[in-house]
Structures are given as structure tokens and as C-alpha cells.
PDB file of C-alpha atoms and ligand atoms in Angstrom:
ATOM      1  CA  UNK A   1       0.135  -0.192  -0.139  1.00  0.00           C
ATOM      2  CA  UNK A   2       1.212   3.638  -1.036  1.00  0.00           C
ATOM      3  CA  UNK A   3       0.172   6.338   0.929  1.00  0.00           C
ATOM      4  CA  UNK A   4      -0.215  10.070  -0.663  1.00  0.00           C
ATOM      5  CA  UNK A   5      -0.126  12.806   1.705  1.00  0.00           C
ATOM      6  CA  UNK A   6      -0.637  15.470  -1.031  1.00  0.00           C
ATOM      7  CA  UNK A   7      -2.308  15.732  -4.722  1.00  0.00           C
ATOM      8  CA  UNK A   8       1.120  15.664  -6.255  1.00  0.00           C
ATOM      9  CA  UNK A   9       1.834  12.640  -4.703  1.00  0.00           C
ATOM     10  CA  UNK A  10      -1.310  10.922  -5.317  1.00  0.00           C
ATOM     11  CA  UNK A  11      -1.096  11.851  -8.800  1.00  0.00           C
ATOM     12  CA  UNK A  12       2.283  10.486  -9.423  1.00  0.00           C
ATOM     13  CA  UNK A  13       0.844   7.012  -7.984  1.00  0.00           C
ATOM     14  CA  UNK A  14      -2.400   7.561  -9.845  1.00  0.00           C
ATOM     15  CA  UNK A  15      -0.366   7.865 -12.975  1.00  0.00           C
ATOM     16  CA  UNK A  16       1.478   4.498 -12.830  1.00  0.00           C
ATOM     17  CA  UNK A  17      -1.666   2.846 -11.560  1.00  0.00           C
ATOM     18  CA  UNK A  18      -3.325   4.091 -14.696  1.00  0.00           C
ATOM     19  CA  UNK A  19      -0.518   2.846 -16.992  1.00  0.00           C
ATOM     20  CA  UNK A  20      -1.242  -0.630 -15.535  1.00  0.00           C
ATOM     21  CA  UNK A  21      -4.647  -0.434 -16.737  1.00  0.00           C
ATOM     22  CA  UNK A  22      -7.443  -1.841 -15.325  1.00  0.00           C
ATOM     23  CA  UNK A  23     -10.590  -0.335 -13.128  1.00  0.00           C
ATOM     24  CA  UNK A  24      -9.809   2.079 -10.259  1.00  0.00           C
ATOM     25  CA  UNK A  25     -12.366   2.102  -7.282  1.00  0.00           C
ATOM     26  CA  UNK A  26     -12.527   4.746  -4.791  1.00  0.00           C
ATOM     27  CA  UNK A  27     -13.655   4.466  -1.225  1.00  0.00           C
ATOM     28  CA  UNK A  28     -13.768   7.895   0.515  1.00  0.00           C
ATOM     29  CA  UNK A  29     -13.957   8.245   4.178  1.00  0.00           C
ATOM     30  CA  UNK A  30     -13.403  10.039   7.256  1.00  0.00           C
ATOM     31  CA  UNK A  31     -11.581   7.808   9.100  1.00  0.00           C
ATOM     32  CA  UNK A  32     -11.543   6.034  12.800  1.00  0.00           C
ATOM     33  CA  UNK A  33     -12.242   3.102  10.234  1.00  0.00           C
ATOM     34  CA  UNK A  34     -14.655   0.290  11.420  1.00  0.00           C
ATOM     35  CA  UNK A  35     -16.019  -3.152   9.511  1.00  0.00           C
ATOM     36  CA  UNK A  36     -18.672  -0.694   7.648  1.00  0.00           C
ATOM     37  CA  UNK A  37     -15.743   1.033   6.103  1.00  0.00           C
ATOM     38  CA  UNK A  38     -13.845  -2.173   5.439  1.00  0.00           C
ATOM     39  CA  UNK A  39     -17.126  -3.649   3.648  1.00  0.00           C
ATOM     40  CA  UNK A  40     -16.778  -1.202   1.208  1.00  0.00           C
ATOM     41  CA  UNK A  41     -13.255  -1.308   0.315  1.00  0.00           C
ATOM     42  CA  UNK A  42     -13.970  -5.064  -0.010  1.00  0.00           C
ATOM     43  CA  UNK A  43     -16.885  -4.432  -2.382  1.00  0.00           C
ATOM     44  CA  UNK A  44     -14.460  -2.039  -4.400  1.00  0.00           C
ATOM     45  CA  UNK A  45     -12.062  -4.983  -4.448  1.00  0.00           C
ATOM     46  CA  UNK A  46     -14.434  -7.290  -6.053  1.00  0.00           C
ATOM     47  CA  UNK A  47     -15.289  -4.698  -9.124  1.00  0.00           C
ATOM     48  CA  UNK A  48     -12.050  -2.911  -9.269  1.00  0.00           C
ATOM     49  CA  UNK A  49      -8.743  -3.733 -10.174  1.00  0.00           C
ATOM     50  CA  UNK A  50      -6.891  -0.936  -7.174  1.00  0.00           C
ATOM     51  CA  UNK A  51      -8.647   0.998  -4.537  1.00  0.00           C
ATOM     52  CA  UNK A  52      -7.721   4.105  -3.613  1.00  0.00           C
ATOM     53  CA  UNK A  53      -9.238   5.136  -0.072  1.00  0.00           C
ATOM     54  CA  UNK A  54      -8.753   8.523   1.368  1.00  0.00           C
ATOM     55  CA  UNK A  55      -9.009   9.738   4.920  1.00  0.00           C
ATOM     56  CA  UNK A  56      -9.903  13.427   5.343  1.00  0.00           C
ATOM     57  CA  UNK A  57     -12.491  14.861   7.881  1.00  0.00           C
ATOM     58  CA  UNK A  58     -13.824  17.381   5.833  1.00  0.00           C
ATOM     59  CA  UNK A  59     -14.316  20.863   7.595  1.00  0.00           C
ATOM     60  CA  UNK A  60     -16.685  22.271   5.354  1.00  0.00           C
ATOM     61  CA  UNK A  61     -19.506  19.483   6.028  1.00  0.00           C
ATOM     62  CA  UNK A  62     -19.310  20.601  10.109  1.00  0.00           C
ATOM     63  CA  UNK A  63     -21.499  23.123  11.694  1.00  0.00           C
ATOM     64  CA  UNK A  64     -19.997  25.701  13.756  1.00  0.00           C
ATOM     65  CA  UNK A  65     -21.549  23.777  16.862  1.00  0.00           C
ATOM     66  CA  UNK A  66     -20.515  20.540  15.334  1.00  0.00           C
ATOM     67  CA  UNK A  67     -17.934  18.077  16.350  1.00  0.00           C
ATOM     68  CA  UNK A  68     -15.089  18.775  13.862  1.00  0.00           C
ATOM     69  CA  UNK A  69     -12.633  19.420  16.079  1.00  0.00           C
ATOM     70  CA  UNK A  70     -13.454  16.355  17.978  1.00  0.00           C
ATOM     71  CA  UNK A  71     -14.017  13.795  15.496  1.00  0.00           C
ATOM     72  CA  UNK A  72     -12.609  10.435  16.396  1.00  0.00           C
ATOM     73  CA  UNK A  73      -9.302   9.639  14.948  1.00  0.00           C
ATOM     74  CA  UNK A  74      -6.498   6.986  15.345  1.00  0.00           C
ATOM     75  CA  UNK A  75      -4.473   6.871  11.984  1.00  0.00           C
ATOM     76  CA  UNK A  76      -2.172   3.996  12.701  1.00  0.00           C
ATOM     77  CA  UNK A  77      -5.313   1.836  13.492  1.00  0.00           C
ATOM     78  CA  UNK A  78      -6.736   3.125   9.934  1.00  0.00           C
ATOM     79  CA  UNK A  79      -3.711   2.651   8.116  1.00  0.00           C
ATOM     80  CA  UNK A  80      -3.493  -0.939   9.477  1.00  0.00           C
ATOM     81  CA  UNK A  81      -6.864  -1.606   8.560  1.00  0.00           C
ATOM     82  CA  UNK A  82      -6.635  -0.187   5.025  1.00  0.00           C
ATOM     83  CA  UNK A  83      -3.418  -2.423   4.143  1.00  0.00           C
ATOM     84  CA  UNK A  84      -5.152  -5.534   5.788  1.00  0.00           C
ATOM     85  CA  UNK A  85      -7.903  -4.975   3.488  1.00  0.00           C
ATOM     86  CA  UNK A  86      -5.970  -4.769   0.456  1.00  0.00           C
ATOM     87  CA  UNK A  87      -6.054  -0.667  -0.363  1.00  0.00           C
ATOM     88  CA  UNK A  88      -3.933  -0.014  -3.142  1.00  0.00           C
ATOM     89  CA  UNK A  89      -3.348   3.695  -2.192  1.00  0.00           C
ATOM     90  CA  UNK A  90      -4.471   5.596   0.810  1.00  0.00           C
ATOM     91  CA  UNK A  91      -4.621   9.541   0.847  1.00  0.00           C
ATOM     92  CA  UNK A  92      -4.555  11.391   3.604  1.00  0.00           C
ATOM     93  CA  UNK A  93      -4.538  15.013   2.633  1.00  0.00           C
ATOM     94  CA  UNK A  94      -4.519  18.193   5.142  1.00  0.00           C
ATOM     95  CA  UNK A  95      -6.915  20.596   5.158  1.00  0.00           C
ATOM     96  CA  UNK A  96      -5.366  23.304   3.837  1.00  0.00           C
ATOM     97  CA  UNK A  97      -4.245  20.989   0.812  1.00  0.00           C
ATOM     98  CA  UNK A  98      -8.110  20.687  -0.505  1.00  0.00           C
ATOM     99  CA  UNK A  99      -9.210  24.097   0.434  1.00  0.00           C
ATOM    100  CA  UNK A 100      -6.409  26.656  -0.561  1.00  0.00           C
ATOM    101  CA  UNK A 101      -6.575  30.263   0.333  1.00  0.00           C
ATOM    102  CA  UNK A 102      -9.466  31.912  -0.678  1.00  0.00           C
ATOM    103  CA  UNK A 103     -11.419  28.754  -1.933  1.00  0.00           C
ATOM    104  CA  UNK A 104     -14.701  29.942  -3.074  1.00  0.00           C
ATOM    105  CA  UNK A 105     -16.546  27.295  -5.090  1.00  0.00           C
ATOM    106  CA  UNK A 106     -19.344  25.132  -3.926  1.00  0.00           C
ATOM    107  CA  UNK A 107     -21.746  22.624  -5.093  1.00  0.00           C
ATOM    108  CA  UNK A 108     -25.087  23.261  -4.153  1.00  0.00           C
ATOM    109  CA  UNK A 109     -27.045  19.707  -3.909  1.00  0.00           C
ATOM    110  CA  UNK A 110     -30.645  22.052  -3.935  1.00  0.00           C
ATOM    111  CA  UNK A 111     -34.001  20.767  -2.257  1.00  0.00           C
ATOM    112  CA  UNK A 112     -32.429  17.114  -1.960  1.00  0.00           C
ATOM    113  CA  UNK A 113     -29.903  18.582   0.815  1.00  0.00           C
ATOM    114  CA  UNK A 114     -32.169  20.830   3.004  1.00  0.00           C
ATOM    115  CA  UNK A 115     -34.716  17.745   4.108  1.00  0.00           C
ATOM    116  CA  UNK A 116     -33.996  14.854   6.658  1.00  0.00           C
ATOM    117  CA  UNK A 117     -30.353  15.910   7.965  1.00  0.00           C
ATOM    118  CA  UNK A 118     -30.063  19.072   6.201  1.00  0.00           C
ATOM    119  CA  UNK A 119     -32.961  20.828   7.752  1.00  0.00           C
ATOM    120  CA  UNK A 120     -30.763  19.917  10.930  1.00  0.00           C
ATOM    121  CA  UNK A 121     -27.394  20.461   9.531  1.00  0.00           C
ATOM    122  CA  UNK A 122     -27.498  23.593   7.257  1.00  0.00           C
ATOM    123  CA  UNK A 123     -24.733  23.512   4.827  1.00  0.00           C
ATOM    124  CA  UNK A 124     -23.404  20.050   5.697  1.00  0.00           C
ATOM    125  CA  UNK A 125     -24.616  18.588   2.136  1.00  0.00           C
ATOM    126  CA  UNK A 126     -23.136  21.351   0.462  1.00  0.00           C
ATOM    127  CA  UNK A 127     -19.897  20.407   1.930  1.00  0.00           C
ATOM    128  CA  UNK A 128     -20.245  16.684   1.623  1.00  0.00           C
ATOM    129  CA  UNK A 129     -20.927  17.265  -2.111  1.00  0.00           C
ATOM    130  CA  UNK A 130     -18.146  19.722  -2.616  1.00  0.00           C
ATOM    131  CA  UNK A 131     -15.433  17.590  -1.156  1.00  0.00           C
ATOM    132  CA  UNK A 132     -16.849  14.577  -3.199  1.00  0.00           C
ATOM    133  CA  UNK A 133     -16.615  16.240  -6.279  1.00  0.00           C
ATOM    134  CA  UNK A 134     -12.906  17.700  -5.371  1.00  0.00           C
ATOM    135  CA  UNK A 135     -11.987  13.872  -4.653  1.00  0.00           C
ATOM    136  CA  UNK A 136     -13.718  12.597  -7.905  1.00  0.00           C
ATOM    137  CA  UNK A 137     -11.783  15.002  -9.945  1.00  0.00           C
ATOM    138  CA  UNK A 138      -8.518  14.260  -8.079  1.00  0.00           C
ATOM    139  CA  UNK A 139      -8.854  10.642  -8.264  1.00  0.00           C
ATOM    140  CA  UNK A 140     -11.062  10.165 -11.262  1.00  0.00           C
ATOM    141  CA  UNK A 141     -11.814   6.950 -10.307  1.00  0.00           C
ATOM    142  CA  UNK A 142     -14.280   4.490 -12.679  1.00  0.00           C
ATOM    143  CA  UNK A 143     -16.402   3.232  -9.473  1.00  0.00           C
ATOM    144  CA  UNK A 144     -17.204   5.160  -6.233  1.00  0.00           C
ATOM    145  CA  UNK A 145     -18.175   3.409  -2.753  1.00  0.00           C
ATOM    146  CA  UNK A 146     -20.646   4.453  -0.727  1.00  0.00           C
ATOM    147  CA  UNK A 147     -22.444   3.106   2.337  1.00  0.00           C
ATOM    148  CA  UNK A 148     -26.638   3.050   2.905  1.00  0.00           C
ATOM    149  CA  UNK A 149     -26.010   4.009   6.087  1.00  0.00           C
ATOM    150  CA  UNK A 150     -25.839   7.445   4.779  1.00  0.00           C
ATOM    151  CA  UNK A 151     -28.837   7.182   2.351  1.00  0.00           C
ATOM    152  CA  UNK A 152     -29.328  10.863   1.910  1.00  0.00           C
ATOM    153  CA  UNK A 153     -25.687  11.623   1.094  1.00  0.00           C
ATOM    154  CA  UNK A 154     -25.819   8.438  -1.357  1.00  0.00           C
ATOM    155  CA  UNK A 155     -29.164  10.005  -3.094  1.00  0.00           C
ATOM    156  CA  UNK A 156     -27.387  13.632  -3.217  1.00  0.00           C
ATOM    157  CA  UNK A 157     -24.093  11.942  -4.496  1.00  0.00           C
ATOM    158  CA  UNK A 158     -26.258   9.967  -7.401  1.00  0.00           C
ATOM    159  CA  UNK A 159     -27.988  13.189  -8.254  1.00  0.00           C
ATOM    160  CA  UNK A 160     -24.825  15.007  -8.800  1.00  0.00           C
ATOM    161  CA  UNK A 161     -22.939  12.112 -10.680  1.00  0.00           C
ATOM    162  CA  UNK A 162     -25.543  12.362 -13.001  1.00  0.00           C
ATOM    163  CA  UNK A 163     -26.282  16.316 -13.065  1.00  0.00           C
ATOM    164  CA  UNK A 164     -22.696  17.064 -13.639  1.00  0.00           C
ATOM    165  CA  UNK A 165     -22.123  14.271 -16.219  1.00  0.00           C
ATOM    166  CA  UNK A 166     -19.432  12.506 -14.331  1.00  0.00           C
ATOM    167  CA  UNK A 167     -18.160   9.185 -15.862  1.00  0.00           C
ATOM    168  CA  UNK A 168     -18.170   7.436 -12.396  1.00  0.00           C
ATOM    169  CA  UNK A 169     -20.044   4.582 -11.213  1.00  0.00           C
ATOM    170  CA  UNK A 170     -21.633   5.106  -7.950  1.00  0.00           C
ATOM    171  CA  UNK A 171     -22.044   1.802  -5.969  1.00  0.00           C
ATOM    172  CA  UNK A 172     -24.149   1.892  -2.485  1.00  0.00           C
ATOM    173  CA  UNK A 173     -23.424  -1.133  -0.517  1.00  0.00           C
ATOM    174  CA  UNK A 174     -25.351  -2.617   2.777  1.00  0.00           C
ATOM    175  CA  UNK A 175     -25.078  -1.115   6.124  1.00  0.00           C
ATOM    176  CA  UNK A 176     -22.598  -2.924   8.425  1.00  0.00           C
ATOM    177  CA  UNK A 177     -24.130  -3.605  11.904  1.00  0.00           C
ATOM    178  CA  UNK A 178     -22.809  -4.718  15.296  1.00  0.00           C
ATOM    179  CA  UNK A 179     -24.158  -8.080  16.621  1.00  0.00           C
ATOM    180  CA  UNK A 180     -27.177  -6.655  18.349  1.00  0.00           C
ATOM    181  CA  UNK A 181     -27.871  -4.463  15.248  1.00  0.00           C
ATOM    182  CA  UNK A 182     -26.497  -0.983  16.183  1.00  0.00           C
ATOM    183  CA  UNK A 183     -24.846   0.529  12.427  1.00  0.00           C
ATOM    184  CA  UNK A 184     -21.613   0.913  12.748  1.00  0.00           C
ATOM    185  CA  UNK A 185     -20.684   4.338  12.848  1.00  0.00           C
ATOM    186  CA  UNK A 186     -17.407   6.400  13.964  1.00  0.00           C
ATOM    187  CA  UNK A 187     -19.426   8.486  16.348  1.00  0.00           C
ATOM    188  CA  UNK A 188     -20.538   5.138  18.326  1.00  0.00           C
ATOM    189  CA  UNK A 189     -17.193   5.891  19.908  1.00  0.00           C
ATOM    190  CA  UNK A 190     -18.953   8.767  21.642  1.00  0.00           C
ATOM    191  CA  UNK A 191     -21.338   6.300  23.612  1.00  0.00           C
ATOM    192  CA  UNK A 192     -21.233   5.551  27.148  1.00  0.00           C
ATOM    193  CA  UNK A 193     -22.045   2.108  28.045  1.00  0.00           C
ATOM    194  CA  UNK A 194     -25.484   3.033  28.876  1.00  0.00           C
ATOM    195  CA  UNK A 195     -26.068   5.644  25.782  1.00  0.00           C
ATOM    196  CA  UNK A 196     -24.814   2.654  23.711  1.00  0.00           C
ATOM    197  CA  UNK A 197     -27.756   0.479  25.297  1.00  0.00           C
ATOM    198  CA  UNK A 198     -30.278   3.471  24.582  1.00  0.00           C
ATOM    199  CA  UNK A 199     -28.830   3.743  21.077  1.00  0.00           C
ATOM    200  CA  UNK A 200     -30.392   0.127  20.451  1.00  0.00           C
ATOM    201  CA  UNK A 201     -33.816   1.434  20.133  1.00  0.00           C
ATOM    202  CA  UNK A 202     -32.950   3.018  16.562  1.00  0.00           C
ATOM    203  CA  UNK A 203     -32.244  -0.424  15.440  1.00  0.00           C
ATOM    204  CA  UNK A 204     -34.886  -2.115  16.880  1.00  0.00           C
ATOM    205  CA  UNK A 205     -37.289   0.547  16.017  1.00  0.00           C
ATOM    206  CA  UNK A 206     -36.358   0.015  12.083  1.00  0.00           C
ATOM    207  CA  UNK A 207     -36.273  -3.668  12.800  1.00  0.00           C
ATOM    208  CA  UNK A 208     -39.862  -3.190  13.856  1.00  0.00           C
ATOM    209  CA  UNK A 209     -41.074  -1.331  11.169  1.00  0.00           C
ATOM    210  CA  UNK A 210     -39.310  -3.793   8.202  1.00  0.00           C
ATOM    211  CA  UNK A 211     -41.469  -6.641  10.607  1.00  0.00           C
ATOM    212  CA  UNK A 212     -44.649  -4.826  10.045  1.00  0.00           C
ATOM    213  CA  UNK A 213     -43.741  -4.106   6.363  1.00  0.00           C
ATOM    214  CA  UNK A 214     -43.257  -7.594   5.861  1.00  0.00           C
ATOM    215  CA  UNK A 215     -46.674  -8.505   7.507  1.00  0.00           C
ATOM    216  CA  UNK A 216     -47.816  -6.561   4.368  1.00  0.00           C
ATOM    217  CA  UNK A 217     -48.502  -2.709   6.474  1.00  0.00           C
ATOM    218  CA  UNK A 218     -48.148  -0.449   3.637  1.00  0.00           C
ATOM    219  CA  UNK A 219     -49.501   2.614   5.220  1.00  0.00           C
ATOM    220  CA  UNK A 220     -46.725   5.249   5.581  1.00  0.00           C
ATOM    221  CA  UNK A 221     -48.243   6.537   8.891  1.00  0.00           C
ATOM    222  CA  UNK A 222     -48.611   3.175  10.382  1.00  0.00           C
ATOM    223  CA  UNK A 223     -44.823   2.553   9.489  1.00  0.00           C
ATOM    224  CA  UNK A 224     -43.695   5.616  10.809  1.00  0.00           C
ATOM    225  CA  UNK A 225     -45.728   5.130  14.112  1.00  0.00           C
ATOM    226  CA  UNK A 226     -44.522   2.130  14.774  1.00  0.00           C
ATOM    227  CA  UNK A 227     -40.687   2.908  14.696  1.00  0.00           C
ATOM    228  CA  UNK A 228     -41.509   6.383  16.752  1.00  0.00           C
ATOM    229  CA  UNK A 229     -43.487   4.595  19.427  1.00  0.00           C
ATOM    230  CA  UNK A 230     -39.932   2.304  20.313  1.00  0.00           C
ATOM    231  CA  UNK A 231     -38.052   5.357  19.978  1.00  0.00           C
ATOM    232  CA  UNK A 232     -38.526   6.897  23.589  1.00  0.00           C
ATOM    233  CA  UNK A 233     -34.743   6.288  24.543  1.00  0.00           C
ATOM    234  CA  UNK A 234     -33.330   8.788  22.488  1.00  0.00           C
ATOM    235  CA  UNK A 235     -32.639  12.193  24.327  1.00  0.00           C
ATOM    236  CA  UNK A 236     -33.641  13.675  20.998  1.00  0.00           C
ATOM    237  CA  UNK A 237     -35.592  12.540  18.133  1.00  0.00           C
ATOM    238  CA  UNK A 238     -34.842  14.701  15.106  1.00  0.00           C
ATOM    239  CA  UNK A 239     -36.596  12.761  12.772  1.00  0.00           C
ATOM    240  CA  UNK A 240     -38.495   9.495  11.700  1.00  0.00           C
ATOM    241  CA  UNK A 241     -39.391   9.909   7.934  1.00  0.00           C
ATOM    242  CA  UNK A 242     -40.146   7.595   5.360  1.00  0.00           C
ATOM    243  CA  UNK A 243     -38.881   9.084   2.157  1.00  0.00           C
ATOM    244  CA  UNK A 244     -38.852   7.740  -1.394  1.00  0.00           C
ATOM    245  CA  UNK A 245     -35.087   6.717  -1.383  1.00  0.00           C
ATOM    246  CA  UNK A 246     -34.060   7.950  -4.386  1.00  0.00           C
ATOM    247  CA  UNK A 247     -35.368  11.318  -4.237  1.00  0.00           C
ATOM    248  CA  UNK A 248     -36.091  11.666  -0.417  1.00  0.00           C
ATOM    249  CA  UNK A 249     -39.345  13.218  -1.444  1.00  0.00           C
ATOM    250  CA  UNK A 250     -41.819  12.239   1.608  1.00  0.00           C
ATOM    251  CA  UNK A 251     -44.065   9.293   1.349  1.00  0.00           C
ATOM    252  CA  UNK A 252     -47.712  10.305   1.703  1.00  0.00           C
ATOM    253  CA  UNK A 253     -50.471   7.191   1.979  1.00  0.00           C
ATOM    254  CA  UNK A 254     -49.357   3.823   0.790  1.00  0.00           C
ATOM    255  CA  UNK A 255     -45.339   2.758   0.167  1.00  0.00           C
ATOM    256  CA  UNK A 256     -45.292   1.913  -3.441  1.00  0.00           C
ATOM    257  CA  UNK A 257     -41.901   2.921  -4.343  1.00  0.00           C
ATOM    258  CA  UNK A 258     -38.299   2.110  -2.990  1.00  0.00           C
ATOM    259  CA  UNK A 259     -38.876   3.554   0.511  1.00  0.00           C
ATOM    260  CA  UNK A 260     -36.392   4.646   2.962  1.00  0.00           C
ATOM    261  CA  UNK A 261     -37.420   4.767   6.686  1.00  0.00           C
ATOM    262  CA  UNK A 262     -35.000   7.174   8.120  1.00  0.00           C
ATOM    263  CA  UNK A 263     -33.912   7.866  11.668  1.00  0.00           C
ATOM    264  CA  UNK A 264     -31.871  10.328  13.288  1.00  0.00           C
ATOM    265  CA  UNK A 265     -31.837  11.647  16.796  1.00  0.00           C
ATOM    266  CA  UNK A 266     -29.055  12.659  19.621  1.00  0.00           C
ATOM    267  CA  UNK A 267     -27.876  10.346  22.651  1.00  0.00           C
ATOM    268  CA  UNK A 268     -25.678  12.551  24.950  1.00  0.00           C
ATOM    269  CA  UNK A 269     -23.209  14.249  22.800  1.00  0.00           C
ATOM    270  CA  UNK A 270     -23.540  11.563  19.793  1.00  0.00           C
ATOM    271  CA  UNK A 271     -26.049  12.566  17.074  1.00  0.00           C
ATOM    272  CA  UNK A 272     -26.904   8.808  15.487  1.00  0.00           C
ATOM    273  CA  UNK A 273     -28.344   8.160  11.883  1.00  0.00           C
ATOM    274  CA  UNK A 274     -29.767   5.047  10.581  1.00  0.00           C
ATOM    275  CA  UNK A 275     -32.383   3.326   8.039  1.00  0.00           C
ATOM    276  CA  UNK A 276     -33.921   0.622   6.376  1.00  0.00           C
ATOM    277  CA  UNK A 277     -35.086   0.050   2.965  1.00  0.00           C
ATOM    278  CA  UNK A 278     -38.331  -1.125   2.881  1.00  0.00           C
ATOM    279  CA  UNK A 279     -39.442  -2.676  -0.446  1.00  0.00           C
ATOM    280  CA  UNK A 280     -40.591  -6.092  -1.916  1.00  0.00           C
ATOM    281  CA  UNK A 281     -37.323  -6.207  -4.023  1.00  0.00           C
ATOM    282  CA  UNK A 282     -34.840  -9.412  -3.469  1.00  0.00           C
ATOM    283  CA  UNK A 283     -32.162  -6.997  -2.741  1.00  0.00           C
ATOM    284  CA  UNK A 284     -33.027  -3.339  -2.416  1.00  0.00           C
ATOM    285  CA  UNK A 285     -29.795  -1.950  -1.781  1.00  0.00           C
ATOM    286  CA  UNK A 286     -28.441  -2.727  -5.253  1.00  0.00           C
ATOM    287  CA  UNK A 287     -31.201  -0.389  -6.278  1.00  0.00           C
ATOM    288  CA  UNK A 288     -29.726   2.532  -4.761  1.00  0.00           C
ATOM    289  CA  UNK A 289     -26.506   2.274  -7.307  1.00  0.00           C
ATOM    290  CA  UNK A 290     -26.235   4.473 -10.479  1.00  0.00           C
ATOM    291  CA  UNK A 291     -24.516   1.940 -13.181  1.00  0.00           C
ATOM    292  CA  UNK A 292     -25.626   3.800 -16.127  1.00  0.00           C
ATOM    293  CA  UNK A 293     -22.356   6.127 -16.630  1.00  0.00           C
ATOM    294  CA  UNK A 294     -24.737   9.611 -17.890  1.00  0.00           C
ATOM    295  CA  UNK A 295     -23.540  10.409 -21.432  1.00  0.00           C
TER     296      UNK A 295
HETATM  297  P1  AMP B   1     -17.673   8.101   7.093  1.00  0.00           P
HETATM  298  O1  AMP B   1     -16.193   8.150   7.264  1.00  0.00           O
HETATM  299  O2  AMP B   1     -18.561   8.342   8.266  1.00  0.00           O
HETATM  300  O3  AMP B   1     -17.890   9.731   6.460  1.00  0.00           O
HETATM  301  O4  AMP B   1     -18.231   6.974   5.947  1.00  0.00           O
HETATM  302  C1  AMP B   1     -17.456   6.799   5.112  1.00  0.00           C
HETATM  303  C2  AMP B   1     -17.899   5.663   4.062  1.00  0.00           C
HETATM  304  O5  AMP B   1     -18.468   4.877   4.929  1.00  0.00           O
HETATM  305  C3  AMP B   1     -19.512   6.186   3.776  1.00  0.00           C
HETATM  306  O6  AMP B   1     -19.821   6.383   2.537  1.00  0.00           O
HETATM  307  C4  AMP B   1     -20.467   6.079   4.832  1.00  0.00           C
HETATM  308  O7  AMP B   1     -21.879   5.824   4.164  1.00  0.00           O
HETATM  309  C5  AMP B   1     -19.855   4.465   4.604  1.00  0.00           C
HETATM  310  N1  AMP B   1     -20.051   4.119   6.181  1.00  0.00           N
HETATM  311  C6  AMP B   1     -20.092   4.513   7.070  1.00  0.00           C
HETATM  312  N2  AMP B   1     -20.862   3.555   8.121  1.00  0.00           N
HETATM  313  C7  AMP B   1     -21.222   2.445   7.585  1.00  0.00           C
HETATM  314  C8  AMP B   1     -21.789   1.100   7.627  1.00  0.00           C
HETATM  315  N3  AMP B   1     -21.934   0.850   9.260  1.00  0.00           N
HETATM  316  N4  AMP B   1     -21.991   0.209   6.560  1.00  0.00           N
HETATM  317  C9  AMP B   1     -21.733   0.634   5.476  1.00  0.00           C
HETATM  318  N5  AMP B   1     -21.297   2.051   5.581  1.00  0.00           N
HETATM  319  C10 AMP B   1     -21.017   2.678   6.295  1.00  0.00           C
END
């Protein structure tokens, strides 16, 4: 595994890779890696000849009162995980490398960036779309891999790839969970033992709604209410909403299209998000990927 700490170093390594031919896959992360990130790397290895991963805690996606300066990190452990998982190139830039003095060009994801997490984290998805567009432009991967865990992020980036005609296949992979159901997240490190127990209400609520869906319930209100009734252990419920999983539009009435039941809430200082797809399709996560590359 080669490590690049700045863009010129990365470009040299990428040039060599491109000369070898084959497909280059990209897995962007904010570090403090866990099995969710490892699974993205595995999906990437299965589809690509080489894997470029990045670790960058992107300042433009954090609000002024958020956890940018406290975001968990352990670079030695992350490097070991990437090496073990077979990453070809690991890109670890400083913030000043991506945001040089006078930086002023942002990608605005439009209305999809204003709902759900966007309404609690103003500017968050503008920062996400901007940094991912920059990383795409620097790495120029053939495929890029994202987790269903961040369903709204995946929807926004899929739209961005399409709207900007980026020649990249965007792949969305399923959420990896702890043995007890808690969705893996770098922010789980903020939870005390008691808080972690309470955090389980999120995956239980989503499982209860999934169960109701499988038993034939199609009423959006009933599915949302089933989940909401189990979310009492959160310190703050920010949202529990049923949305079209591709557009993030609220689903009212009956579930007919690929639906995402999305939850966000706070426990202690941790803000946690999770979701499930409600669909009759055998493997609904696959439907989130953007396979056709825009002309
Ligand atoms: P992050 O480092 O949290 O910004 O996440 C980097 C990538 O890993 C994003 O595409 C996330 O959606 C994905 N990811 C985070 N947690 C999980 C998980 N539990 N399962 C699968 N993918 C995940």
C-alpha cells in the first residue's frame, strides 16, 4: 500500500496505476475506520483492479457547533486496516491541501440537501457534495463506493454524478451492523455503555417497521408510527420519516416505490442516524447504485 499526503504525490501514484490499465475504485472516508468502511473496501476490491481510499475529515461539512475538532481519529489503526483490506493507495490530505487560501467554489445539492439531516445541519450536504466532487476530480475513479447507512448522502451524490455528467459508476453497499443491530459508525465512540444500550432503540424501531412491512403494512403513517413508538430512549428525536429512497421526497399514503425509513436522533453528545429500505425487491440496496454512466 502506498500513502499519498498531498495531491502531487497522489497524481504520481495514480499515473502509474493508470498505465497498468484496469478499473480504479474509490472509497472516501473520514477515518476512525470500522467494519462498515472495510466492507466498502471489499466491495471495491471485488469490482475493481485497484482501490484508492481517502481519509479526510472535511471541515466544510461541519456546522460551527458540531464535532469537527473532536471527531475520533486513530491514523495508525486506520492505516493497518487499509493495508489488511488490500487498499492500493491511501490518500490522507491536510485540510489546507484541499481548501487553499481563497477557496470559494461550492456544489449546491439543491432541495435534496435541505430535508432530513439537511434541515438539522444547514450547509452539511453542500460541504459533502463539494468535497466528494473535489476528490472525484483528483482521483478520477471508474467506480466509487458509499454506504447505505448515509442514505441521503448517497441520493445526493448519485444526483450530483448524474447532473454533472461525471463518468463514475456510483455503488451503494449495505449497512454493516454490530451483532446487536447498532449500525456501525465512527461516532458510536462517543457513547457511554448506558448510552450505547439506549442507542439500540434505533435499530429496534427500524426492525419493527421492517417486520410490519413484511407482514403487509403499506400505510406510511402506520409504518412511521410503529418506529416512532420505540424511539423513546433517545434524548432527542430529530426525525423519523418515510421517504422515496432515490429522491428523498416524503412518502404519504401507501408505500409503492423503493422507500427508506430514516431516523436521526441524539444520545448524549452523539448524533446518530440509521435507515432501512422498505421494498419487495430481493436486494433493495442494489437499486440505490447508479450503474448507467451519464453521457
Ligand atoms: P464516514 O467515514 O462516516 O464519512 O463514512 C465513509 C463511508 O462509509 C460512507 O460512504 C458511509 O456511508 C460508509 N459507512 C459508514 N458507516 C457504515 C456502515 N455501518 N456500513 C456501511 N457503510 C458505512
